[in-house]
């Protein structure tokens, strides 16, 4: 069992051997896996790695600034605002699987363009052990990925034998901030799977504002490292409410806060009642389009963690 320091030295050597003087590219999400991989590969091959951070218009409040500030001086970092491309492609689709497929396809289009620009030969991926053990894939350590444009990239997966807690230890050793090392899991399609029904810029923004309140309050209560995921969901249900002395007809937002070890199962977190009340009051008073907040009390199974 290598110490984090030994793992890093060993990984840098292996990455240098694999990539040599070629160019590499990584899709940096700001989560711990892709962040650790980006920094390891940067330490091995320097600016021959381009780290691409794509804004698909479905990121959380402040996420673009947070990820940019963390990495702009540490990596050969490129921010791509593709939010219009994603939102245009998604217009009118309300089925969760359709939304996922469209987001995945546009992501590949955007990423392919960037890979071509830098003439990358390698694709760095933050695959970790559960990703390939769960799929029982006979994934070899050296394998290729063919992009739709015919470009073939060889995969480099520096943390593929590690589990999440081990990746976090490497992140700490690399000096990454807590906001990166302990960031809660966030799905690739982002808020796209937390807005029920068709996505518009407006309803994504409502979800984003409500989600920020949930995150701020859970973090202020010091519970962010205790629970697995905590977020808001914007439903497509409208309910009657009263604001001031006026009848109002606004959205129902669901707050979901769960404990889990591996996301395969999850249980609803037991939280202080005053925290729940504060979240509810803040969302209905600060997000004008919302009249009603509900707390999800279903475990996984039978529910899933995400709503879509
Ligand atoms: P579910 O909703 O299936 O989620 O219980 C299990 C875990 O996976 C995350 N999740 C996703 N992650 N792309 C991702 O990268 C997705 O489409 C996706 N859907 C769910 C979810 O946040 C939870 O941690």
Short mmCIF file of C-alpha atoms and ligand atoms in Angstrom, two decimals:
data_model
loop_
_atom_site.label_atom_id
_atom_site.label_comp_id
_atom_site.label_asym_id
_atom_site.label_seq_id
_atom_site.Cartn_x
_atom_site.Cartn_y
_atom_site.Cartn_z
CA UNK A 1 0.00 0.00 0.00
CA UNK A 2 1.63 3.23 -1.16
CA UNK A 3 1.42 6.42 0.87
CA UNK A 4 -0.26 9.36 -0.94
CA UNK A 5 3.18 10.87 -1.57
CA UNK A 6 4.51 7.61 -3.02
CA UNK A 7 1.37 7.16 -5.12
CA UNK A 8 1.84 10.63 -6.61
CA UNK A 9 5.52 10.01 -7.47
CA UNK A 10 4.65 6.67 -9.03
CA UNK A 11 1.67 8.07 -10.96
CA UNK A 12 3.72 10.97 -12.38
CA UNK A 13 6.37 8.54 -13.61
CA UNK A 14 3.77 6.27 -15.25
CA UNK A 15 2.02 9.24 -16.92
CA UNK A 16 5.34 10.51 -18.32
CA UNK A 17 6.09 7.03 -19.69
CA UNK A 18 2.66 6.74 -21.28
CA UNK A 19 2.19 10.21 -22.77
CA UNK A 20 5.79 11.24 -23.47
CA UNK A 21 5.88 14.44 -25.53
CA UNK A 22 2.35 14.11 -26.93
CA UNK A 23 -0.60 16.36 -26.13
CA UNK A 24 -3.41 15.35 -23.80
CA UNK A 25 -6.81 16.68 -22.92
CA UNK A 26 -9.17 16.23 -19.97
CA UNK A 27 -12.75 17.25 -19.30
CA UNK A 28 -12.38 18.91 -15.91
CA UNK A 29 -15.66 19.05 -14.00
CA UNK A 30 -14.25 20.44 -10.77
CA UNK A 31 -15.11 17.22 -8.91
CA UNK A 32 -12.39 15.44 -6.99
CA UNK A 33 -11.64 12.70 -9.55
CA UNK A 34 -11.09 14.88 -12.60
CA UNK A 35 -9.36 17.55 -10.50
CA UNK A 36 -6.83 15.10 -9.04
CA UNK A 37 -6.18 13.62 -12.49
CA UNK A 38 -5.70 17.07 -14.03
CA UNK A 39 -3.13 18.07 -11.43
CA UNK A 40 -1.25 14.74 -11.61
CA UNK A 41 -1.01 14.92 -15.39
CA UNK A 42 -0.06 18.61 -15.31
CA UNK A 43 2.78 17.74 -12.92
CA UNK A 44 3.91 14.99 -15.30
CA UNK A 45 3.66 16.69 -18.71
CA UNK A 46 3.07 20.37 -17.93
CA UNK A 47 1.11 22.47 -20.40
CA UNK A 48 0.92 19.60 -22.88
CA UNK A 49 -2.25 18.86 -20.94
CA UNK A 50 -5.22 21.08 -21.71
CA UNK A 51 -7.94 20.94 -19.06
CA UNK A 52 -11.30 21.84 -20.56
CA UNK A 53 -14.06 23.03 -18.26
CA UNK A 54 -17.39 23.13 -20.10
CA UNK A 55 -20.33 25.19 -18.91
CA UNK A 56 -23.42 23.40 -20.22
CA UNK A 57 -25.74 25.96 -18.67
CA UNK A 58 -26.72 23.42 -15.99
CA UNK A 59 -24.05 24.18 -13.40
CA UNK A 60 -24.68 25.33 -9.85
CA UNK A 61 -24.57 28.93 -8.64
CA UNK A 62 -20.98 30.18 -8.45
CA UNK A 63 -19.54 26.97 -9.92
CA UNK A 64 -17.92 28.58 -12.96
CA UNK A 65 -16.10 31.11 -10.76
CA UNK A 66 -15.12 28.54 -8.13
CA UNK A 67 -13.64 26.04 -10.60
CA UNK A 68 -11.98 28.78 -12.67
CA UNK A 69 -10.37 30.40 -9.62
CA UNK A 70 -9.13 27.05 -8.32
CA UNK A 71 -7.45 25.99 -11.56
CA UNK A 72 -6.71 28.95 -13.82
CA UNK A 73 -3.20 29.47 -12.44
CA UNK A 74 -2.45 25.82 -11.76
CA UNK A 75 -3.38 24.20 -15.06
CA UNK A 76 -3.37 24.95 -18.77
CA UNK A 77 -7.04 25.67 -18.18
CA UNK A 78 -9.64 26.43 -20.81
CA UNK A 79 -13.17 27.50 -20.00
CA UNK A 80 -15.74 26.87 -22.72
CA UNK A 81 -19.15 28.49 -22.37
CA UNK A 82 -21.35 26.18 -24.44
CA UNK A 83 -24.52 26.93 -22.51
CA UNK A 84 -26.45 28.25 -25.53
CA UNK A 85 -25.55 25.19 -27.58
CA UNK A 86 -26.80 22.85 -24.86
CA UNK A 87 -29.95 24.79 -24.03
CA UNK A 88 -30.89 25.13 -27.71
CA UNK A 89 -30.41 21.39 -28.27
CA UNK A 90 -32.51 20.56 -25.20
CA UNK A 91 -35.45 22.80 -26.06
CA UNK A 92 -38.74 20.93 -25.93
CA UNK A 93 -37.45 17.62 -24.54
CA UNK A 94 -39.00 16.56 -21.24
CA UNK A 95 -38.09 12.87 -20.96
CA UNK A 96 -35.16 12.34 -18.56
CA UNK A 97 -33.37 9.85 -20.81
CA UNK A 98 -33.77 12.11 -23.86
CA UNK A 99 -32.30 14.98 -21.85
CA UNK A 100 -29.35 12.83 -20.74
CA UNK A 101 -28.67 11.63 -24.30
CA UNK A 102 -28.76 15.15 -25.72
CA UNK A 103 -26.48 16.50 -23.00
CA UNK A 104 -24.04 13.60 -23.61
CA UNK A 105 -24.05 14.13 -27.37
CA UNK A 106 -23.53 17.89 -27.23
CA UNK A 107 -20.78 17.34 -24.67
CA UNK A 108 -18.94 15.04 -27.08
CA UNK A 109 -19.38 17.58 -29.92
CA UNK A 110 -17.93 20.38 -27.80
CA UNK A 111 -15.11 18.26 -26.46
CA UNK A 112 -14.20 16.88 -29.87
CA UNK A 113 -13.80 20.41 -31.23
CA UNK A 114 -11.46 21.28 -28.37
CA UNK A 115 -9.44 18.05 -28.77
CA UNK A 116 -8.92 18.85 -32.46
CA UNK A 117 -7.72 22.37 -31.68
CA UNK A 118 -4.92 21.12 -29.44
CA UNK A 119 -4.12 18.05 -31.56
CA UNK A 120 -4.52 15.78 -28.53
CA UNK A 121 -3.44 12.14 -28.74
CA UNK A 122 -4.45 11.21 -25.19
CA UNK A 123 -7.66 11.58 -23.25
CA UNK A 124 -7.20 11.72 -19.49
CA UNK A 125 -10.15 10.37 -17.52
CA UNK A 126 -10.94 10.37 -13.83
CA UNK A 127 -12.21 6.77 -13.85
CA UNK A 128 -12.05 5.24 -10.36
CA UNK A 129 -12.26 1.59 -9.28
CA UNK A 130 -16.05 1.37 -8.68
CA UNK A 131 -16.67 2.76 -12.19
CA UNK A 132 -15.20 -0.29 -13.88
CA UNK A 133 -15.71 -2.90 -11.15
CA UNK A 134 -19.47 -2.18 -11.15
CA UNK A 135 -19.70 -2.46 -14.90
CA UNK A 136 -17.56 -5.62 -14.71
CA UNK A 137 -15.85 -4.25 -17.79
CA UNK A 138 -12.76 -5.99 -18.97
CA UNK A 139 -11.22 -2.62 -19.49
CA UNK A 140 -7.55 -2.86 -20.25
CA UNK A 141 -5.21 -0.28 -18.82
CA UNK A 142 -4.30 0.83 -22.35
CA UNK A 143 -7.26 1.26 -24.61
CA UNK A 144 -8.53 3.71 -27.16
CA UNK A 145 -11.55 5.87 -27.61
CA UNK A 146 -12.78 6.64 -31.12
CA UNK A 147 -14.57 9.96 -31.36
CA UNK A 148 -17.41 10.40 -33.88
CA UNK A 149 -15.15 12.53 -36.09
CA UNK A 150 -12.78 9.60 -36.54
CA UNK A 151 -10.21 10.92 -34.11
CA UNK A 152 -8.75 8.19 -31.88
CA UNK A 153 -7.58 9.08 -28.42
CA UNK A 154 -5.66 6.77 -26.12
CA UNK A 155 -6.97 6.75 -22.59
CA UNK A 156 -4.87 7.69 -19.58
CA UNK A 157 -6.57 6.88 -16.27
CA UNK A 158 -4.23 7.75 -13.41
CA UNK A 159 -6.59 6.91 -10.51
CA UNK A 160 -8.44 3.92 -11.97
CA UNK A 161 -7.38 1.59 -9.14
CA UNK A 162 -8.36 3.95 -6.34
CA UNK A 163 -11.56 4.33 -4.35
CA UNK A 164 -13.12 7.73 -3.66
CA UNK A 165 -11.63 8.13 -0.17
CA UNK A 166 -8.17 7.35 -1.58
CA UNK A 167 -8.61 9.89 -4.38
CA UNK A 168 -9.51 12.43 -1.68
CA UNK A 169 -6.28 11.63 0.20
CA UNK A 170 -4.30 12.24 -3.00
CA UNK A 171 -6.19 15.52 -3.48
CA UNK A 172 -5.23 16.65 0.01
CA UNK A 173 -1.58 15.71 -0.62
CA UNK A 174 -1.66 17.69 -3.89
CA UNK A 175 -2.87 20.72 -1.94
CA UNK A 176 -6.30 20.96 -3.53
CA UNK A 177 -8.82 23.01 -1.53
CA UNK A 178 -11.54 21.37 0.59
CA UNK A 179 -14.20 22.71 -1.80
CA UNK A 180 -12.71 20.41 -4.44
CA UNK A 181 -11.62 17.45 -2.31
CA UNK A 182 -14.93 17.10 -0.46
CA UNK A 183 -17.28 18.36 -3.16
CA UNK A 184 -20.54 16.45 -3.09
CA UNK A 185 -21.18 14.22 -6.11
CA UNK A 186 -22.85 16.21 -8.87
CA UNK A 187 -24.29 14.42 -11.91
CA UNK A 188 -22.73 15.05 -15.32
CA UNK A 189 -26.02 16.42 -16.70
CA UNK A 190 -26.07 18.81 -13.73
CA UNK A 191 -29.29 20.64 -12.92
CA UNK A 192 -30.72 19.06 -16.08
CA UNK A 193 -31.74 16.04 -13.96
CA UNK A 194 -33.05 18.26 -11.17
CA UNK A 195 -35.61 20.15 -13.20
CA UNK A 196 -38.59 17.89 -13.90
CA UNK A 197 -39.87 18.26 -17.46
CA UNK A 198 -38.58 20.46 -20.26
CA UNK A 199 -35.60 22.67 -19.52
CA UNK A 200 -35.65 26.40 -20.08
CA UNK A 201 -33.11 28.97 -18.97
CA UNK A 202 -35.77 30.34 -16.61
CA UNK A 203 -36.64 27.11 -14.82
CA UNK A 204 -32.98 26.08 -14.55
CA UNK A 205 -32.33 29.42 -12.86
CA UNK A 206 -35.16 28.82 -10.35
CA UNK A 207 -33.67 25.42 -9.52
CA UNK A 208 -30.19 26.97 -9.23
CA UNK A 209 -31.37 29.63 -6.76
CA UNK A 210 -33.25 27.11 -4.60
CA UNK A 211 -30.32 24.71 -4.71
CA UNK A 212 -27.93 27.43 -3.55
CA UNK A 213 -30.09 28.00 -0.47
CA UNK A 214 -30.09 24.28 0.38
CA UNK A 215 -26.30 24.12 -0.04
CA UNK A 216 -25.64 27.29 1.97
CA UNK A 217 -27.81 26.16 4.88
CA UNK A 218 -26.48 22.58 5.02
CA UNK A 219 -22.92 23.93 4.89
CA UNK A 220 -23.63 26.62 7.50
CA UNK A 221 -24.98 23.89 9.79
CA UNK A 222 -21.67 22.04 9.31
CA UNK A 223 -23.43 18.98 7.89
CA UNK A 224 -21.98 19.03 4.38
CA UNK A 225 -19.35 16.38 5.11
CA UNK A 226 -21.87 14.21 6.98
CA UNK A 227 -24.46 13.77 4.26
CA UNK A 228 -23.87 12.33 0.79
CA UNK A 229 -25.89 14.71 -1.38
CA UNK A 230 -28.10 17.69 -0.63
CA UNK A 231 -29.98 19.60 -3.29
CA UNK A 232 -33.21 21.13 -4.56
CA UNK A 233 -35.42 19.79 -7.32
CA UNK A 234 -37.75 21.99 -9.33
CA UNK A 235 -40.92 20.02 -10.10
CA UNK A 236 -43.32 20.79 -12.91
CA UNK A 237 -46.18 20.97 -10.41
CA UNK A 238 -47.70 24.36 -9.66
CA UNK A 239 -49.51 24.93 -6.40
CA UNK A 240 -51.56 27.72 -4.92
CA UNK A 241 -49.93 29.79 -2.24
CA UNK A 242 -50.28 33.17 -0.64
CA UNK A 243 -47.62 35.85 -0.64
CA UNK A 244 -48.39 38.98 1.33
CA UNK A 245 -52.17 39.18 0.95
CA UNK A 246 -52.11 38.01 -2.65
CA UNK A 247 -52.99 34.58 -3.99
CA UNK A 248 -50.02 33.13 -5.81
CA UNK A 249 -49.65 30.16 -8.12
CA UNK A 250 -46.06 29.00 -8.10
CA UNK A 251 -43.78 26.01 -8.31
CA UNK A 252 -43.33 23.13 -5.89
CA UNK A 253 -39.68 22.61 -4.99
CA UNK A 254 -38.51 19.38 -3.33
CA UNK A 255 -35.52 19.31 -1.01
CA UNK A 256 -33.60 16.03 -1.06
CA UNK A 257 -30.86 15.29 1.45
CA UNK A 258 -29.56 11.73 1.62
CA UNK A 259 -26.91 9.59 3.24
CA UNK A 260 -25.13 6.98 1.18
CA UNK A 261 -21.84 5.15 0.88
CA UNK A 262 -21.76 4.39 -2.82
CA UNK A 263 -25.00 5.84 -4.29
CA UNK A 264 -26.29 2.31 -4.95
CA UNK A 265 -28.59 2.69 -1.95
CA UNK A 266 -29.39 5.81 0.04
CA UNK A 267 -31.38 6.80 3.09
CA UNK A 268 -32.97 10.12 3.87
CA UNK A 269 -30.78 12.06 6.30
CA UNK A 270 -32.30 12.97 9.65
CA UNK A 271 -31.76 16.69 10.02
CA UNK A 272 -32.51 19.29 12.67
CA UNK A 273 -36.04 20.63 12.16
CA UNK A 274 -34.93 24.25 12.38
CA UNK A 275 -32.60 23.65 9.43
CA UNK A 276 -35.49 22.27 7.33
CA UNK A 277 -37.68 25.21 8.29
CA UNK A 278 -35.00 27.76 7.48
CA UNK A 279 -34.46 26.19 4.06
CA UNK A 280 -38.18 26.19 3.34
CA UNK A 281 -38.72 29.79 4.49
CA UNK A 282 -35.72 31.08 2.58
CA UNK A 283 -36.70 29.37 -0.66
CA UNK A 284 -40.29 30.66 -0.62
CA UNK A 285 -39.26 34.17 0.34
CA UNK A 286 -36.15 34.51 -1.85
CA UNK A 287 -37.22 32.62 -4.97
CA UNK A 288 -40.35 34.45 -6.08
CA UNK A 289 -41.55 31.72 -8.47
CA UNK A 290 -41.81 29.13 -5.66
CA UNK A 291 -44.86 28.86 -3.38
CA UNK A 292 -44.31 25.52 -1.69
CA UNK A 293 -41.35 23.44 -0.50
CA UNK A 294 -41.60 19.71 0.25
CA UNK A 295 -39.03 17.43 1.86
CA UNK A 296 -38.37 14.14 0.13
CA UNK A 297 -38.62 11.25 2.61
CA UNK A 298 -38.06 8.29 0.28
CA UNK A 299 -34.99 6.11 0.53
CA UNK A 300 -33.27 4.47 -2.45
CA UNK A 301 -34.74 1.99 -3.24
CA UNK A 302 -37.55 2.42 -4.10
CA UNK A 303 -36.73 6.02 -5.15
CA UNK A 304 -33.54 7.01 -6.93
CA UNK A 305 -31.35 9.78 -5.57
CA UNK A 306 -32.07 12.13 -8.45
CA UNK A 307 -35.63 12.93 -9.49
CA UNK A 308 -35.09 12.49 -13.21
P1 LIG B 1 -29.62 7.78 -8.93
O1 LIG B 1 -30.52 8.95 -9.24
O2 LIG B 1 -29.54 6.81 -10.07
O3 LIG B 1 -28.16 8.39 -8.77
O4 LIG B 1 -29.95 7.11 -7.63
C1 LIG B 1 -27.05 7.69 -8.25
C2 LIG B 1 -25.87 8.63 -8.27
O5 LIG B 1 -25.50 8.94 -9.61
C3 LIG B 1 -25.63 10.32 -9.86
N1 LIG B 1 -26.25 10.43 -11.18
C4 LIG B 1 -25.58 10.72 -12.30
N2 LIG B 1 -24.28 11.00 -12.49
N3 LIG B 1 -24.72 11.26 -14.80
C5 LIG B 1 -23.86 11.29 -13.74
O6 LIG B 1 -22.67 11.58 -13.96
C6 LIG B 1 -26.04 10.99 -14.68
O7 LIG B 1 -26.79 11.00 -15.65
C7 LIG B 1 -26.48 10.70 -13.36
N4 LIG B 1 -27.70 10.38 -12.86
C8 LIG B 1 -27.52 10.22 -11.51
C9 LIG B 1 -26.49 10.88 -8.75
O8 LIG B 1 -26.21 12.26 -8.49
C10 LIG B 1 -26.14 9.97 -7.59
O9 LIG B 1 -24.95 10.39 -6.94
#
